[in-house]
Amino acid sequence: MIYSRLMFVLAIASLGSAAAEEPAALTAVPFEKVHIDDRFWNPKIETNRTATIEANLHQCQVTGRIKNFAVAGKLTAGKHEGMLYNDSDVYKMIEGIAYALASRRDPQLERQTDAIIDQIAVAQQPDGYLDTYYTLVEPQKRWVNIQHGHELYCAGHLIEAAIAYQQATGKDKLLQVAQRLADHIDAVFGPDKRHDASGHEEIELALVKLWRATGERRYLDLARFFLDTRGSGQGRRLFGEYAQDHKPVRQQREVTGHAVRAMYLYAAMADVAATTGDRELLDSLDSIWRDVVDRKMYVTGGIGPSASNEGFTVPYDLPNDSAYAETCAAIGMALWNHRLLLMTGDGKYADVLEREVYNGLLSGVSLSGDRFFYVNPLGSKGGHHRVPWFDCSCCPTNIVRYIPGMGERAYATRGNELWTVLYMGGTADVKLDGGPLKVTQATRYPWDGHIELKLHPASEMTFDLKLRVPGWCHSATVSINGQKASLPEAKHGYLTVSRTWRGGDRVTLDLAMPVERVYADPHVKADVGRVALQRGPMVYCLEGTDNDGHVRNLCLPREAELTSVFQPDLLGGVAVLRGDALRVTEDDEGRHTEPVAFQAVPYFAWDNRAPGEMVVWLPEKPELAELPGQVGEQVGDVRVSASHCWTNDTLAALADGRLPAASSDQNLPRMSWWPHRGGDEWVAYRFEQPRKISSTAVYWFDDTGVGQCRLPESWRLLWLDGKEWKPVVLKAGQAYTTEPDRLNHVDFAPVTTRGLRLEIKLAPAFSAGILEWQTQSP
């Protein structure tokens, strides 16, 4: 695992072995059969679930997303507005509305949605084709730009929305539209038709859903065709690693490329594997899952550290301040892991699902329900905030469909077994082989590990109750009707209670929830010497607003005691963590510390109050603390600081040992002084112990044609002599060069120092950046 105790431990069992031990896949109890308490984990979430729907509905109206359908259907005059994939935002919003209506019918909201569906239906073309951008803007290019056109992606979201709306309301108008579009796609693509894969995966999992909803086998066959075609160069051009189209899916063993695309692909692979028992798909999924969870996932569940490809780079590349960790990617990770749980019955997948739901996914929406994160960093200097909407608003509309549908992640069944998945108060109507069963759950989870289930079978019934014990929990007890139960040891994260149940039987599960310290794998350079805090499934962060304005200059000694207190009036009601940290200051005599009390809040709730600093990973020693006004990151035993670093870049890139392909390489982390232009800047290394150094080399970043970073006008190197910076003495024939696409190397008279500093003069009107800065001893 990439993160270790004191935290959670995931069972290391393959998909293949787990599937072999279990006779059949689980079935999620449908969302329309589960009713969650208004509180859920935070009363504001339920209150503002409605606000989130209203915010998305309003934005889809004012940005022309809904009007596009009316224009395409010739109900009104106009032209297409917005991005070519904006249809998908409307579909995701309708899916979220469907889940909300299943929980609580709202006649006015339903009428509004029916009216939107009427416009969608009119926009459909006679042959079943439906995409407002290509209908209105480029009708001659239907199915031409499969790699970037998003037609299949939009179609997939329409199918998902249509199925959900029919299940929630019984109305099938949108489902008929979706089927006609699916039939059209089936007429265009297939083994004896056009060979191509989707540029942005989504259609594959949607077609499996459509097969399950209609019983039409050809939809499943078409989903398999799209999977089988991906990575195959027969009769088509491959889209590359970015779209997971570099090799056949059954041969893929590592996660690559765009994070959301990858998650939707793996969800579809899981769907097909669960249906067909395809061993090669299972083996591929198992290897990829290990790669993601063991080497490429943040402690918050966030995935995809890089902004340049909105996705993955190399193992253990997990910078904090510059983490991309797109909200949609967290949702995709949750969707994939829920499927893996249902396929295998292994609780390790529910652990990841839970980590996403309570942390890296939920952070994507404000407590007010109307502001959103696209990017979810694990550290901020105070400049990162949620906004009402984006030009590309896939994340707000994904949030609006995921949270209202939480009910289907509460329970699952298999034969005469009832499985708990995520704990949440509410009721569920379940059907087992032995008959119907009503389940009532009462809990304050995740703030409290006490969970009470009341079971009401229609008549006396014998069945197995499978109680999930999360991987982070090291002690769990079960009582039945007030009597402590002696049960076999948990298997794959589940305790089994087998008995004959009567109406009103009460089962109590108590999960110990101490505050835990989390440590990253030492390969994660950004987190060396640092600790994160977790209690139950919640990852915590420190915000400046709770801690005298600054948190990046705090360190948390390993021996510090930590406590948890529930605060009902804070952030809608959350458990906070408290303890004593050390605040670090610095003067000419060095660094000093003083004890200070601190408070940490759940990560999902940050940036809902006064703006300010935030950190998830706290240094355990003063040397790693960042002082106010200082821009710096610790990389191993090197402290990297600079006059400025753009918020989406990272100083850790300078010392990560990764050489770019060229100065224009957008696939590696970098640091830049953007948006500073012209003038003088600097970057420095500070070493924990003196080093003897005689040469240095700099690989400059230049994004000509894309951005405003150019090679600098000039630079020089200084070394720290006591408290004074002095220029190094270059050897004969050496010069400070600014050449592109290579390391610019200089040799100088050896110095023994605890610090080096590059001073850079930017080119007039341009910024600059560095991809790698190396030093060498004699």
mmCIF file of C-alpha atoms in Angstrom, residues 49 78 107 140 149 164 263 278 282 287 293 321 379 415 583 646 725 745:
data_model
loop_
_atom_site.group_PDB
_atom_site.id
_atom_site.type_symbol
_atom_site.label_atom_id
_atom_site.label_comp_id
_atom_site.label_asym_id
_atom_site.label_seq_id
_atom_site.Cartn_x
_atom_site.Cartn_y
_atom_site.Cartn_z
ATOM 1 C CA ARG A 49 -28.546 18.362 -2.311
ATOM 2 C CA GLY A 78 -30.628 30.390 -32.407
ATOM 3 C CA PRO A 107 -44.044 17.606 -8.799
ATOM 4 C CA GLN A 140 -21.422 16.909 -42.231
ATOM 5 C CA GLY A 149 -15.804 14.682 -30.712
ATOM 6 C CA ALA A 164 -32.490 6.288 -14.074
ATOM 7 C CA MET A 263 -12.015 5.047 -14.624
ATOM 8 C CA ASP A 278 -13.757 -13.057 -18.856
ATOM 9 C CA LEU A 282 -10.227 -9.876 -14.551
ATOM 10 C CA SER A 287 -3.087 -5.426 -12.040
ATOM 11 C CA VAL A 293 -4.154 2.071 -5.216
ATOM 12 C CA ASP A 321 -0.235 21.847 -3.695
ATOM 13 C CA GLY A 379 -2.419 21.909 0.091
ATOM 14 C CA GLY A 415 -29.192 -15.254 -2.908
ATOM 15 C CA ARG A 583 4.656 26.834 15.356
ATOM 16 C CA TRP A 646 2.684 29.166 -10.076
ATOM 17 C CA TRP A 725 25.180 34.376 -0.696
ATOM 18 C CA HIS A 745 25.783 22.593 -17.386
#
